[in-house]
Coordinates of C-alpha atoms (C1' of nucleotides) in Angstrom, one line a residue:
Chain A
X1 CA -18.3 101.9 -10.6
X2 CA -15.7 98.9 -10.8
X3 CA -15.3 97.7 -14.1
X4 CA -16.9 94.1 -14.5
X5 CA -14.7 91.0 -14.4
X6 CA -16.5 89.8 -17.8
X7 CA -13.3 86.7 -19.1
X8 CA -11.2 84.9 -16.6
X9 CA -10.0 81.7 -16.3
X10 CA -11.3 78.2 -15.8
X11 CA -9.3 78.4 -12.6
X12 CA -10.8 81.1 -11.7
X13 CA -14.2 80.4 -11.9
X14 CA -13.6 77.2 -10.6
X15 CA -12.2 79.6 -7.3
X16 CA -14.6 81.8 -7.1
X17 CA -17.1 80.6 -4.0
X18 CA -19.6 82.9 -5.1
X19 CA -20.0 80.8 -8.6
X20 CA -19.0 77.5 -7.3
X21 CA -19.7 75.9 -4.1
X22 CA -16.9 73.7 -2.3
X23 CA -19.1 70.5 -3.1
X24 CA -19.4 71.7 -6.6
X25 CA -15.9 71.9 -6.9
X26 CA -15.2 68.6 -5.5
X27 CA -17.5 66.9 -8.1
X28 CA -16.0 69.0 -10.9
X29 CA -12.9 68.0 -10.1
X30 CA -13.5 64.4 -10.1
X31 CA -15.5 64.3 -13.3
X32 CA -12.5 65.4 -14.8
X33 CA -10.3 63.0 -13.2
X34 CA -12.9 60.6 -14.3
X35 CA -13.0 61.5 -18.0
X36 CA -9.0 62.1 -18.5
X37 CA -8.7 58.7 -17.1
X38 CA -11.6 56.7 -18.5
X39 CA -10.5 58.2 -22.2
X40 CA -6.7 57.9 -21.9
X41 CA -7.2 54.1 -20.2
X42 CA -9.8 53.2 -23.3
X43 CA -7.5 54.8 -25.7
X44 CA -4.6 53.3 -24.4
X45 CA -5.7 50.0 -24.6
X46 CA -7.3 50.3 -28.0
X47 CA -11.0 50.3 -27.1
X48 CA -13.3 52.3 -29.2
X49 CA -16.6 53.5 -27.6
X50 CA -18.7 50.6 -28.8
X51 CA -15.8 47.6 -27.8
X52 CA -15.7 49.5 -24.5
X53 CA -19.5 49.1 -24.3
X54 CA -19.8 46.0 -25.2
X55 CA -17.2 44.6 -22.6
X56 CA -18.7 47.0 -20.1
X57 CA -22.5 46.5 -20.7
X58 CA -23.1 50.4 -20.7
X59 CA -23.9 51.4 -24.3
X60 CA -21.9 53.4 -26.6
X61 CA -24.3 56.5 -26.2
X62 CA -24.3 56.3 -22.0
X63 CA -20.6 56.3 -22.6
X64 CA -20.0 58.7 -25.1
X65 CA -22.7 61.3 -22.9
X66 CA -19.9 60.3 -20.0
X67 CA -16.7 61.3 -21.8
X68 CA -18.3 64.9 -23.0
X69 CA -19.9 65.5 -19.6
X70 CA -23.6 65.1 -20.4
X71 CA -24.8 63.2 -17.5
X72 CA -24.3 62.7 -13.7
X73 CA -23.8 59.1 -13.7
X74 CA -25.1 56.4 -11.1
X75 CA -22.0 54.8 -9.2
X76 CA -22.7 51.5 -10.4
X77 CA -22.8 52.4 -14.0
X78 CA -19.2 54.1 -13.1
X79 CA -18.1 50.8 -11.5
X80 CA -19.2 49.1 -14.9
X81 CA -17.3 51.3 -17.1
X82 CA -14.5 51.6 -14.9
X83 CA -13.8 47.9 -14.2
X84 CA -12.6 46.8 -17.7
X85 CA -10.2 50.5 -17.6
X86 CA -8.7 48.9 -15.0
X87 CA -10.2 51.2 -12.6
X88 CA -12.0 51.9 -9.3
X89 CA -13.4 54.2 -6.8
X90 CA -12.7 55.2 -3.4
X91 CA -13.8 56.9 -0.4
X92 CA -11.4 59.1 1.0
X93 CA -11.0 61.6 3.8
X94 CA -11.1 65.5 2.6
X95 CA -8.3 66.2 4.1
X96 CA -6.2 64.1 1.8
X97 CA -6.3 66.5 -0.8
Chain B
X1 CA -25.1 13.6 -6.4
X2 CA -22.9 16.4 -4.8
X3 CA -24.7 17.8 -1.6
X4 CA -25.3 21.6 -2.8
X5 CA -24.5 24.3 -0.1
X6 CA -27.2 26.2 0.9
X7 CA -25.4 28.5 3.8
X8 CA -22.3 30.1 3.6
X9 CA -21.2 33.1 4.8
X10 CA -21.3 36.7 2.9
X11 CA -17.5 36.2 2.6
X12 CA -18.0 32.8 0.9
X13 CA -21.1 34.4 -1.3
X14 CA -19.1 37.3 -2.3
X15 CA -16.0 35.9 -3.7
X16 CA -17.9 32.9 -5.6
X17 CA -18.0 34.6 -9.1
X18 CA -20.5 32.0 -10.3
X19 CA -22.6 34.6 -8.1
X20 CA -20.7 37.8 -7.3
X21 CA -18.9 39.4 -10.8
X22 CA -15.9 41.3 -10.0
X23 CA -17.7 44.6 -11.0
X24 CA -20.6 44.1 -8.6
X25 CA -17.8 43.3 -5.9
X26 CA -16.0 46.2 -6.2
X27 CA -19.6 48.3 -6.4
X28 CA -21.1 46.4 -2.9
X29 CA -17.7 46.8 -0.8
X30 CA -17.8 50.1 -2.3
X31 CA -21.6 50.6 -0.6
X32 CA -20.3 48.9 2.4
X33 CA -17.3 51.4 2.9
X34 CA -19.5 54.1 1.9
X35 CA -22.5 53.3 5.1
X36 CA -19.7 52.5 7.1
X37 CA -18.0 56.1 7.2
X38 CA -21.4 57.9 6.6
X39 CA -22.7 56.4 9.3
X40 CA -19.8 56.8 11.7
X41 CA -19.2 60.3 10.6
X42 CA -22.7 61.8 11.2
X43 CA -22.8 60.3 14.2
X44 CA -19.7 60.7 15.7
X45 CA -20.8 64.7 14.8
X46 CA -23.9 64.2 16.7
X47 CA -26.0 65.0 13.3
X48 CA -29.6 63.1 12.7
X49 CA -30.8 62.3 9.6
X50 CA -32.8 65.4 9.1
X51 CA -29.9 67.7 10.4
X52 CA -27.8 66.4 7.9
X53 CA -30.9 67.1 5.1
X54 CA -30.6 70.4 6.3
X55 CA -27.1 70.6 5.6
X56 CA -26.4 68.6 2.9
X57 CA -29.3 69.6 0.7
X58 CA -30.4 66.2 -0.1
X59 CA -33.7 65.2 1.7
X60 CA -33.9 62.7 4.6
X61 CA -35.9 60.2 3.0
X62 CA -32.4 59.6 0.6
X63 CA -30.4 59.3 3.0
X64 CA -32.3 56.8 5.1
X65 CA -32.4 55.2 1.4
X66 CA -28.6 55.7 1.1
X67 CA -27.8 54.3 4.3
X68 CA -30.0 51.5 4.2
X69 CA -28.3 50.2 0.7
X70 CA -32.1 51.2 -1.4
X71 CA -30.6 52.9 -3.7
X72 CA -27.5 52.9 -6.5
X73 CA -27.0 57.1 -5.7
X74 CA -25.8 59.5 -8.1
X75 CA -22.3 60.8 -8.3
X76 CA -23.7 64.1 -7.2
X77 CA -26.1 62.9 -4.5
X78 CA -23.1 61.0 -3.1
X79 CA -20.6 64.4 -3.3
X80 CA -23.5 66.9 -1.4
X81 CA -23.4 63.9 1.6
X82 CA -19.8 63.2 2.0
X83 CA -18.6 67.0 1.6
X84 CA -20.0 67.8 5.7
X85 CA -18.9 64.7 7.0
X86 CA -15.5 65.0 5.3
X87 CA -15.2 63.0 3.0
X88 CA -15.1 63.3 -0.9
X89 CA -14.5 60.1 -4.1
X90 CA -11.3 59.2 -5.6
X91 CA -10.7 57.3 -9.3
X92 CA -7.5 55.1 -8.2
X93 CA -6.2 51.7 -10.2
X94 CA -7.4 49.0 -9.6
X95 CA -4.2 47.6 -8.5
X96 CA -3.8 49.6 -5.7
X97 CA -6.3 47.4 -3.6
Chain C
dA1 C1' -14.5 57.8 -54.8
dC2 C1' -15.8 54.4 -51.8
dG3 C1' -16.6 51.8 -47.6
dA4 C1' -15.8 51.3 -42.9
dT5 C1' -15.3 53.0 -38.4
dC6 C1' -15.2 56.7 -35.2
dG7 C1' -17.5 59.8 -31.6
dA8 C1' -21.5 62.7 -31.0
dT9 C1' -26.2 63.2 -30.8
dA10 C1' -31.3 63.2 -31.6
dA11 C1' -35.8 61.2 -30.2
dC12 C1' -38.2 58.4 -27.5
dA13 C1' -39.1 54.6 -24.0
dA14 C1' -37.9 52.5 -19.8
dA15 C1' -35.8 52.4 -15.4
dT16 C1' -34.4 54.5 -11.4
dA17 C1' -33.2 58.2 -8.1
dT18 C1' -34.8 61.9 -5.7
dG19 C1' -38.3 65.1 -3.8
dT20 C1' -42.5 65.7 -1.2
dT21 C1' -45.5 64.7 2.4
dA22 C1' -46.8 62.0 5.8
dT23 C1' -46.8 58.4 9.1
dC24 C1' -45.0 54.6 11.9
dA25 C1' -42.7 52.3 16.0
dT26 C1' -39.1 53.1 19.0
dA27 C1' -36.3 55.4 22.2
dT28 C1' -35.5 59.2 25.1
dT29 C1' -36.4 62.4 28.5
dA30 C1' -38.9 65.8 31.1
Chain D
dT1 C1' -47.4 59.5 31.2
dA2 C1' -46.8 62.8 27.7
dA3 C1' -44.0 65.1 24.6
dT4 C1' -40.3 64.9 21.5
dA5 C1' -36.9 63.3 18.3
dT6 C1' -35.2 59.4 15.8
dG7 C1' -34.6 56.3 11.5
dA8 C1' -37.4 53.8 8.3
dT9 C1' -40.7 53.7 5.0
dA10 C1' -45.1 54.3 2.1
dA11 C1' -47.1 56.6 -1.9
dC12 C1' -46.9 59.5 -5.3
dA13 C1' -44.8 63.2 -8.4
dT14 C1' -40.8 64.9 -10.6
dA15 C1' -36.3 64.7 -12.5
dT16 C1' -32.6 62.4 -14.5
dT17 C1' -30.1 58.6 -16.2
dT18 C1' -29.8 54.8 -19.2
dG19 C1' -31.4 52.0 -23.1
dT20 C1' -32.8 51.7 -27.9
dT21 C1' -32.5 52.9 -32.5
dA22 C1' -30.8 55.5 -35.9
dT23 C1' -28.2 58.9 -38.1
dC24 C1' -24.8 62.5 -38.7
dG25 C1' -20.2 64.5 -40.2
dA26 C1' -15.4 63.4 -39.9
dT27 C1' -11.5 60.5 -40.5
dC28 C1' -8.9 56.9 -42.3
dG29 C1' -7.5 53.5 -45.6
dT30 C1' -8.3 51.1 -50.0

DNA sequence: ACGATCGATAACAAATATGTTATCATATTA
DNA sequence: TAATATGATAACATATTTGTTATCGATCGT
């Protein structure tokens, strides 16, 4: 019988439309987006997790479960942490990708 | 004493930050923009409610409560209803607006 | 060594979204 | 008229996020 793919990349997976669904990838993707931008914009501008929270109004533990991708998060607890980042979000057509 | 407005219009009531911060601004034109398209796209695709249930995974009842405004939706919730109507989220600067 | 701050996380309560099932009034159409 | 499909919504159960409080190990600077 074939041998077993058993290690392959994240790309890979990510790929693969037997693992991941289209949808699943599109989320995925944009929870990365999300936390390379929320941590290098709160980073950038000198925030730690609790300032961040505290200008925000979501608390240090919502946030820190956000940044290590712990949660799904409601959109208006992204538009609250987003704001002060200098941030927002956007519908946009599928094709623009 | 000053005569105090009682009617304006949503215009007026949405850029008076006495009422309206700019977070919950960005996260209501968001919702508008968000029923606009979903609306328009399942229509204009000749899909009902339930059709789109069918399709999308997520059950009618949310998204008679998505596109009535009755709910702040999940990123997830919001990624399995745009993906068949063609449209997916973006994280752009704020700026850019 | 000490104190302060960091992000991560545990445990539980509270809030909210979503699922489930059913029904309603309305519009459409045979 | 009768049958059907629609979106909205009620009521309740379930799932998940978020808040709350506290603590942990790690890191940095004194």
């Amino acid at each position: 019988m074939a041998d077993k793919k058993v290690i392959d990349t994240f790309s890979d997976y990510m790929n693969d439309e037997t693992r991941v669904s289209p949808v699943e990838r599109e989320r995925i993707n944009f929870e990365i987006s999300l936390i390379g931008k929320m941590i290098e914009a709160r980073e950038e501008k000198g925030l730690s997790q609790r300032e961040l929270a505290e200008i925000s109004g979501v608390k240090q533990p919502a946030i820190a479960r956000l940044e290590s991708m712990k949660s799904t998060p409601q959109i208006d607890t992204l538009f609250k942490v987003l704001h002060p980042l200098g941030y927002t979000i956007e519908i946009v057509p599928l094709q623009r990708r």
